[in-house]
Amino acid sequence: MVSTVGAPLGAVQLTFLYRRKLCCMLRLQRDHLETLLAAVDHGTLDAAARALAITPSAVSQRIKAMEQQLGRVLLQRTTPVAPTADGAVVLRHARQARLLEDETARALGAVGDADAPVVPSIPLAVNADTLGTWFLDALALVRADTEVVFDLHREDQDRTAELLRAGTVMAAVTAEADPVQGCSSVALGVDRYRAVAAPAFVDRYLAGAVSERQMTARLDAVPLVDYDRDDDLQQGYLRRVLGHAPRGPRHFVPTSADFARAVSLGFGWGMLPEAQCLDGLRSGALVELTPGRRADVALWWQRWNLASPLLERVTEAVRATAHERLHQPG
């Protein structure tokens, strides 16, 4: 028999010890994970305490215990609190664990504290125009045959992927094609926008502009409607034509339906998705300002690589509805 006392550890032994240490680190208590979720979802430790029916001190102690166990800072103690990069990893683990537990409980017919069936919840990120036009129809397909509740986070399509990275949501409609780490990405199609305005607005501000060049030159100085101060759709549209951002006054209307209504009421011109403007163009309630120019926004569906039947069902419904409602390449 060969003695190994004092002999250096081999690669297999080192790998085994590393994995053993990692498993010990990741044996996080369920109530600690739920506390981290509550803190991030509710924004403050006090709000998390109210949601969990415990004291703020207990919330703080649970999070500190996890941080000590992992040797990492998980939360930025800002207002609202925000996960660190390490915290986002743990947050994702917590959401995945909750979803899989809820799906298992649902399959077994388990009930919650109020003797009601356990209903899984899925947090999703979506841009305002998609939410206001076709996304709820996709989720309705899921609700028709599946008990689930949705936690929708509305954000610009250029920023929804950040909610995936932070572990806040499990899937997102995004303009980002490259998959976030740990996610898959599939093309949904193209949302086409048209520059439109009410006839009264055209008569008041744009009368006499008979060519596309004259029209775009006039748009440089007339009122426009922006969703919010981060909305670059109208600005970018004219910047590509004029070489600079428009200099006219701006209305800010931060909901998709009210944005479209503000344009229809003559507040200013704006870029509307075809789902919100084609009927108005056909009826004469809206006028297309530059028929030769449209703005296309390519959308993608990114979701966690998680073996979840519920997440698969949502993905299937979103892709099917997008295929019907959006322009498809070719």
GROMACS .gro file of C-alpha atoms in nm:
model
  330
    1MET     CA    1   0.000   0.000   0.000
    2VAL     CA    2   0.143   0.340  -0.097
    3SER     CA    3   0.131   0.609   0.171
    4THR     CA    4   0.003   0.954   0.067
    5VAL     CA    5   0.081   1.132   0.395
    6GLY     CA    6   0.254   1.458   0.317
    7ALA     CA    7   0.211   1.413  -0.058
    8PRO     CA    8   0.082   1.713  -0.257
    9LEU     CA    9  -0.283   1.707  -0.352
   10GLY     CA   10  -0.361   1.601  -0.708
   11ALA     CA   11  -0.582   1.791  -0.949
   12VAL     CA   12  -0.881   1.562  -0.885
   13GLN     CA   13  -0.852   1.610  -0.508
   14LEU     CA   14  -0.821   1.987  -0.543
   15THR     CA   15  -1.127   1.996  -0.769
   16PHE     CA   16  -1.323   1.786  -0.518
   17LEU     CA   17  -1.225   2.014  -0.227
   18TYR     CA   18  -1.311   2.326  -0.427
   19ARG     CA   19  -1.655   2.193  -0.519
   20ARG     CA   20  -1.715   2.087  -0.159
   21LYS     CA   21  -1.629   2.437  -0.038
   22LEU     CA   22  -1.850   2.592  -0.307
   23CYS     CA   23  -2.146   2.371  -0.214
   24CYS     CA   24  -2.108   2.474   0.151
   25MET     CA   25  -2.105   2.840   0.046
   26LEU     CA   26  -2.421   2.799  -0.159
   27ARG     CA   27  -2.628   2.623   0.109
   28LEU     CA   28  -2.818   2.944   0.165
   29GLN     CA   29  -3.119   2.939   0.390
   30ARG     CA   30  -3.450   2.976   0.209
   31ASP     CA   31  -3.572   3.254   0.437
   32HIS     CA   32  -3.247   3.444   0.373
   33LEU     CA   33  -3.300   3.423  -0.002
   34GLU     CA   34  -3.662   3.537   0.034
   35THR     CA   35  -3.541   3.829   0.243
   36LEU     CA   36  -3.298   3.936  -0.027
   37LEU     CA   37  -3.578   3.915  -0.285
   38ALA     CA   38  -3.810   4.120  -0.067
   39ALA     CA   39  -3.548   4.389  -0.011
   40VAL     CA   40  -3.482   4.431  -0.384
   41ASP     CA   41  -3.846   4.403  -0.491
   42HIS     CA   42  -3.977   4.647  -0.227
   43GLY     CA   43  -3.683   4.887  -0.242
   44THR     CA   44  -3.596   4.929   0.126
   45LEU     CA   45  -3.522   4.708   0.425
   46ASP     CA   46  -3.817   4.860   0.612
   47ALA     CA   47  -4.057   4.776   0.327
   48ALA     CA   48  -3.914   4.424   0.309
   49ALA     CA   49  -3.972   4.385   0.683
   50ARG     CA   50  -4.337   4.485   0.645
   51ALA     CA   51  -4.385   4.242   0.355
   52LEU     CA   52  -4.228   3.956   0.551
   53ALA     CA   53  -4.390   4.049   0.885
   54ILE     CA   54  -4.053   4.064   1.061
   55THR     CA   55  -3.848   4.351   1.205
   56PRO     CA   56  -3.611   4.566   0.996
   57SER     CA   57  -3.333   4.443   1.223
   58ALA     CA   58  -3.412   4.081   1.128
   59VAL     CA   59  -3.400   4.173   0.760
   60SER     CA   60  -3.061   4.336   0.804
   61GLN     CA   61  -2.929   4.040   1.006
   62ARG     CA   62  -3.038   3.785   0.743
   63ILE     CA   63  -2.872   3.975   0.460
   64LYS     CA   64  -2.556   4.025   0.664
   65ALA     CA   65  -2.551   3.654   0.746
   66MET     CA   66  -2.560   3.570   0.374
   67GLU     CA   67  -2.287   3.823   0.300
   68GLN     CA   68  -2.068   3.675   0.573
   69GLN     CA   69  -2.136   3.321   0.453
   70LEU     CA   70  -2.042   3.408   0.093
   71GLY     CA   71  -1.774   3.661   0.175
   72ARG     CA   72  -1.937   3.905  -0.069
   73VAL     CA   73  -2.138   4.225  -0.041
   74LEU     CA   74  -2.480   4.153  -0.194
   75LEU     CA   75  -2.671   4.481  -0.152
   76GLN     CA   76  -2.590   4.845  -0.203
   77ARG     CA   77  -2.759   5.020   0.090
   78THR     CA   78  -2.895   5.297  -0.129
   79THR     CA   79  -3.253   5.422  -0.164
   80PRO     CA   80  -3.385   5.211  -0.321
   81VAL     CA   81  -3.146   4.928  -0.239
   82ALA     CA   82  -2.978   4.766  -0.540
   83PRO     CA   83  -2.796   4.437  -0.584
   84THR     CA   84  -2.422   4.440  -0.639
   85ALA     CA   85  -2.279   4.230  -0.924
   86ASP     CA   86  -2.246   3.939  -0.677
   87GLY     CA   87  -2.589   4.015  -0.538
   88ALA     CA   88  -2.739   3.988  -0.887
   89VAL     CA   89  -2.601   3.634  -0.913
   90VAL     CA   90  -2.758   3.534  -0.581
   91LEU     CA   91  -3.080   3.717  -0.671
   92ARG     CA   92  -3.107   3.515  -0.991
   93HIS     CA   93  -3.054   3.193  -0.793
   94ALA     CA   94  -3.327   3.300  -0.549
   95ARG     CA   95  -3.580   3.370  -0.827
   96GLN     CA   96  -3.501   3.046  -1.004
   97ALA     CA   97  -3.535   2.849  -0.681
   98ARG     CA   98  -3.868   3.016  -0.606
   99LEU     CA   99  -4.006   2.947  -0.953
  100LEU     CA  100  -3.902   2.582  -0.952
  101GLU     CA  101  -4.043   2.533  -0.602
  102ASP     CA  102  -4.372   2.699  -0.700
  103GLU     CA  103  -4.399   2.487  -1.016
  104THR     CA  104  -4.333   2.171  -0.815
  105ALA     CA  105  -4.587   2.270  -0.551
  106ARG     CA  106  -4.842   2.352  -0.819
  107ALA     CA  107  -4.789   2.016  -0.988
  108LEU     CA  108  -4.840   1.838  -0.656
  109GLY     CA  109  -5.155   2.036  -0.576
  110ALA     CA  110  -5.001   2.209  -0.275
  111VAL     CA  111  -5.177   2.503  -0.110
  112GLY     CA  112  -5.043   2.820   0.047
  113ASP     CA  113  -5.098   2.976   0.387
  114ALA     CA  114  -5.457   3.074   0.302
  115ASP     CA  115  -5.543   2.724   0.174
  116ALA     CA  116  -5.530   2.853  -0.182
  117PRO     CA  117  -5.333   2.679  -0.458
  118VAL     CA  118  -4.976   2.800  -0.502
  119VAL     CA  119  -4.960   3.027  -0.809
  120PRO     CA  120  -4.614   3.088  -0.957
  121SER     CA  121  -4.508   3.444  -1.038
  122ILE     CA  122  -4.286   3.542  -1.330
  123PRO     CA  123  -4.118   3.886  -1.351
  124LEU     CA  124  -4.079   4.012  -1.709
  125ALA     CA  125  -3.939   4.331  -1.864
  126VAL     CA  126  -4.102   4.493  -2.166
  127ASN     CA  127  -4.092   4.829  -2.342
  128ALA     CA  128  -4.396   5.056  -2.326
  129ASP     CA  129  -4.506   5.032  -2.691
  130THR     CA  130  -4.488   4.653  -2.691
  131LEU     CA  131  -4.682   4.644  -2.364
  132GLY     CA  132  -4.941   4.883  -2.506
  133THR     CA  133  -4.994   4.693  -2.832
  134TRP     CA  134  -4.945   4.314  -2.833
  135PHE     CA  135  -4.762   4.183  -2.526
  136LEU     CA  136  -5.068   4.142  -2.303
  137ASP     CA  137  -5.233   3.938  -2.579
  138ALA     CA  138  -4.939   3.698  -2.561
  139LEU     CA  139  -4.967   3.668  -2.184
  140ALA     CA  140  -5.341   3.610  -2.216
  141LEU     CA  141  -5.263   3.296  -2.418
  142VAL     CA  142  -5.062   3.170  -2.122
  143ARG     CA  143  -5.332   3.262  -1.872
  144ALA     CA  144  -5.591   3.073  -2.078
  145ASP     CA  145  -5.441   2.738  -1.980
  146THR     CA  146  -5.198   2.810  -1.697
  147GLU     CA  147  -5.234   2.954  -1.347
  148VAL     CA  148  -4.963   3.218  -1.320
  149VAL     CA  149  -4.926   3.581  -1.217
  150PHE     CA  150  -4.700   3.828  -1.396
  151ASP     CA  151  -4.480   4.099  -1.248
  152LEU     CA  152  -4.424   4.335  -1.542
  153HIS     CA  153  -4.141   4.587  -1.543
  154ARG     CA  154  -4.181   4.861  -1.804
  155GLU     CA  155  -3.852   4.993  -1.941
  156ASP     CA  156  -3.713   5.118  -2.270
  157GLN     CA  157  -3.618   4.835  -2.506
  158ASP     CA  158  -3.256   4.953  -2.496
  159ARG     CA  159  -3.245   4.901  -2.119
  160THR     CA  160  -3.462   4.597  -2.048
  161ALA     CA  161  -3.159   4.365  -2.078
  162GLU     CA  162  -3.008   4.540  -1.776
  163LEU     CA  163  -3.294   4.401  -1.565
  164LEU     CA  164  -3.194   4.052  -1.680
  165ARG     CA  165  -2.833   4.115  -1.580
  166ALA     CA  166  -2.943   4.241  -1.240
  167GLY     CA  167  -3.151   3.929  -1.176
  168THR     CA  168  -3.468   4.141  -1.150
  169VAL     CA  169  -3.657   3.963  -1.428
  170MET     CA  170  -3.651   3.618  -1.588
  171ALA     CA  171  -3.716   3.728  -1.946
  172ALA     CA  172  -3.734   4.051  -2.145
  173VAL     CA  173  -3.833   4.205  -2.475
  174THR     CA  174  -3.519   4.390  -2.573
  175ALA     CA  175  -3.339   4.560  -2.860
  176GLU     CA  176  -3.021   4.376  -2.757
  177ALA     CA  177  -2.951   4.074  -2.977
  178ASP     CA  178  -2.645   3.936  -2.796
  179PRO     CA  179  -2.764   3.711  -2.513
  180VAL     CA  180  -2.702   3.819  -2.157
  181GLN     CA  181  -2.484   3.568  -1.973
  182GLY     CA  182  -2.697   3.271  -1.871
  183CYS     CA  183  -2.974   3.361  -2.118
  184SER     CA  184  -3.086   3.263  -2.467
  185SER     CA  185  -3.191   3.516  -2.732
  186VAL     CA  186  -3.434   3.479  -3.023
  187ALA     CA  187  -3.551   3.737  -3.278
  188LEU     CA  188  -3.914   3.847  -3.246
  189GLY     CA  189  -3.940   4.076  -3.548
  190VAL     CA  190  -3.940   4.445  -3.633
  191ASP     CA  191  -4.171   4.708  -3.485
  192ARG     CA  192  -4.218   4.973  -3.755
  193TYR     CA  193  -4.279   5.336  -3.656
  194ARG     CA  194  -4.420   5.617  -3.869
  195ALA     CA  195  -4.390   5.992  -3.819
  196VAL     CA  196  -4.747   6.117  -3.782
  197ALA     CA  197  -4.949   6.415  -3.663
  198ALA     CA  198  -5.309   6.529  -3.642
  199PRO     CA  199  -5.450   6.716  -3.946
  200ALA     CA  200  -5.506   7.028  -3.734
  201PHE     CA  201  -5.140   7.021  -3.627
  202VAL     CA  202  -5.031   6.993  -3.991
  203ASP     CA  203  -5.252   7.288  -4.087
  204ARG     CA  204  -5.117   7.498  -3.802
  205TYR     CA  205  -4.745   7.426  -3.822
  206LEU     CA  206  -4.665   7.250  -4.149
  207ALA     CA  207  -4.892   7.405  -4.413
  208GLY     CA  208  -4.715   7.451  -4.743
  209ALA     CA  209  -4.455   7.177  -4.692
  210VAL     CA  210  -4.510   6.978  -5.010
  211SER     CA  211  -4.190   6.771  -5.025
  212GLU     CA  212  -4.023   6.538  -4.777
  213ARG     CA  213  -3.724   6.774  -4.756
  214GLN     CA  214  -3.946   7.072  -4.675
  215MET     CA  215  -4.138   6.866  -4.421
  216THR     CA  216  -3.829   6.747  -4.231
  217ALA     CA  217  -3.689   7.101  -4.233
  218ARG     CA  218  -4.013   7.227  -4.075
  219LEU     CA  219  -4.011   6.950  -3.814
  220ASP     CA  220  -3.686   7.094  -3.678
  221ALA     CA  221  -3.871   7.374  -3.501
  222VAL     CA  222  -4.229   7.258  -3.431
  223PRO     CA  223  -4.360   7.090  -3.111
  224LEU     CA  224  -4.304   6.717  -3.076
  225VAL     CA  225  -4.412   6.455  -2.824
  226ASP     CA  226  -4.150   6.247  -2.639
  227TYR     CA  227  -4.223   5.958  -2.407
  228ASP     CA  228  -3.972   6.083  -2.150
  229ARG     CA  229  -3.633   6.253  -2.142
  230ASP     CA  230  -3.460   5.929  -2.237
  231ASP     CA  231  -3.680   5.874  -2.545
  232ASP     CA  232  -3.457   5.907  -2.851
  233LEU     CA  233  -3.698   5.785  -3.118
  234GLN     CA  234  -3.813   6.127  -3.242
  235GLN     CA  235  -3.477   6.288  -3.174
  236GLY     CA  236  -3.284   6.014  -3.352
  237TYR     CA  237  -3.525   6.010  -3.645
  238LEU     CA  238  -3.464   6.377  -3.726
  239ARG     CA  239  -3.096   6.365  -3.631
  240ARG     CA  240  -3.041   6.116  -3.912
  241VAL     CA  241  -3.210   6.354  -4.158
  242LEU     CA  242  -3.103   6.696  -4.030
  243GLY     CA  243  -2.765   6.611  -3.883
  244HIS     CA  244  -2.868   6.745  -3.542
  245ALA     CA  245  -3.140   6.699  -3.281
  246PRO     CA  246  -3.464   6.893  -3.341
  247ARG     CA  247  -3.482   7.231  -3.171
  248GLY     CA  248  -3.857   7.255  -3.123
  249PRO     CA  249  -4.042   7.244  -2.789
  250ARG     CA  250  -4.109   6.898  -2.641
  251HIS     CA  251  -4.410   6.753  -2.461
  252PHE     CA  252  -4.339   6.459  -2.230
  253VAL     CA  253  -4.616   6.199  -2.206
  254PRO     CA  254  -4.485   5.883  -2.031
  255THR     CA  255  -4.745   5.617  -2.118
  256SER     CA  256  -4.786   5.452  -2.456
  257ALA     CA  257  -5.162   5.502  -2.493
  258ASP     CA  258  -5.152   5.863  -2.372
  259PHE     CA  259  -4.853   5.937  -2.597
  260ALA     CA  260  -5.057   5.823  -2.898
  261ARG     CA  261  -5.357   6.023  -2.778
  262ALA     CA  262  -5.146   6.337  -2.735
  263VAL     CA  263  -5.030   6.306  -3.096
  264SER     CA  264  -5.390   6.249  -3.213
  265LEU     CA  265  -5.504   6.558  -3.020
  266GLY     CA  266  -5.246   6.778  -3.192
  267PHE     CA  267  -5.001   6.837  -2.907
  268GLY     CA  268  -4.712   6.765  -3.143
  269TRP     CA  269  -4.585   6.517  -3.397
  270GLY     CA  270  -4.446   6.181  -3.293
  271MET     CA  271  -4.334   5.836  -3.401
  272LEU     CA  272  -4.611   5.579  -3.350
  273PRO     CA  273  -4.589   5.204  -3.402
  274GLU     CA  274  -4.809   5.088  -3.687
  275ALA     CA  275  -5.040   4.910  -3.443
  276GLN     CA  276  -5.130   5.252  -3.302
  277CYS     CA  277  -5.147   5.460  -3.618
  278LEU     CA  278  -5.261   5.260  -3.923
  279ASP     CA  279  -5.632   5.291  -3.842
  280GLY     CA  280  -5.592   5.666  -3.792
  281LEU     CA  281  -5.404   5.701  -4.120
  282ARG     CA  282  -5.678   5.510  -4.306
  283SER     CA  283  -5.956   5.722  -4.153
  284GLY     CA  284  -5.779   6.054  -4.196
  285ALA     CA  285  -5.751   6.114  -3.820
  286LEU     CA  286  -5.372   6.112  -3.863
  287VAL     CA  287  -5.138   6.230  -4.139
  288GLU     CA  288  -4.809   6.058  -4.221
  289LEU     CA  289  -4.547   6.332  -4.244
  290THR     CA  290  -4.265   6.155  -4.429
  291PRO     CA  291  -4.414   5.854  -4.613
  292GLY     CA  292  -4.077   5.766  -4.762
  293ARG     CA  293  -3.911   5.726  -4.421
  294ARG     CA  294  -3.996   5.484  -4.140
  295ALA     CA  295  -3.809   5.383  -3.827
  296ASP     CA  296  -3.766   5.011  -3.765
  297VAL     CA  297  -3.689   4.876  -3.418
  298ALA     CA  298  -3.575   4.513  -3.411
  299LEU     CA  299  -3.692   4.331  -3.099
  300TRP     CA  300  -3.553   4.019  -2.932
  301TRP     CA  301  -3.674   3.788  -2.657
  302GLN     CA  302  -3.415   3.699  -2.399
  303ARG     CA  303  -3.486   3.452  -2.120
  304TRP     CA  304  -3.296   3.265  -1.853
  305ASN     CA  305  -3.164   2.924  -1.951
  306LEU     CA  306  -3.381   2.752  -1.693
  307ALA     CA  307  -3.562   2.422  -1.740
  308SER     CA  308  -3.901   2.565  -1.646
  309PRO     CA  309  -4.220   2.451  -1.826
  310LEU     CA  310  -4.385   2.780  -1.731
  311LEU     CA  311  -4.106   2.992  -1.876
  312GLU     CA  312  -4.118   2.776  -2.189
  313ARG     CA  313  -4.494   2.838  -2.218
  314VAL     CA  314  -4.446   3.215  -2.189
  315THR     CA  315  -4.171   3.207  -2.451
  316GLU     CA  316  -4.389   3.007  -2.689
  317ALA     CA  317  -4.679   3.255  -2.655
  318VAL     CA  318  -4.458   3.563  -2.694
  319ARG     CA  319  -4.290   3.428  -3.006
  320ALA     CA  320  -4.621   3.323  -3.165
  321THR     CA  321  -4.787   3.660  -3.102
  322ALA     CA  322  -4.482   3.857  -3.216
  323HIS     CA  323  -4.476   3.655  -3.538
  324GLU     CA  324  -4.834   3.771  -3.608
  325ARG     CA  325  -4.799   4.135  -3.503
  326LEU     CA  326  -4.446   4.238  -3.604
  327HIS     CA  327  -4.276   4.262  -3.943
  328GLN     CA  328  -4.072   3.950  -4.009
  329PRO     CA  329  -3.749   3.957  -4.214
  330GLY     CA  330  -3.809   3.826  -4.565
   0.00000   0.00000   0.00000
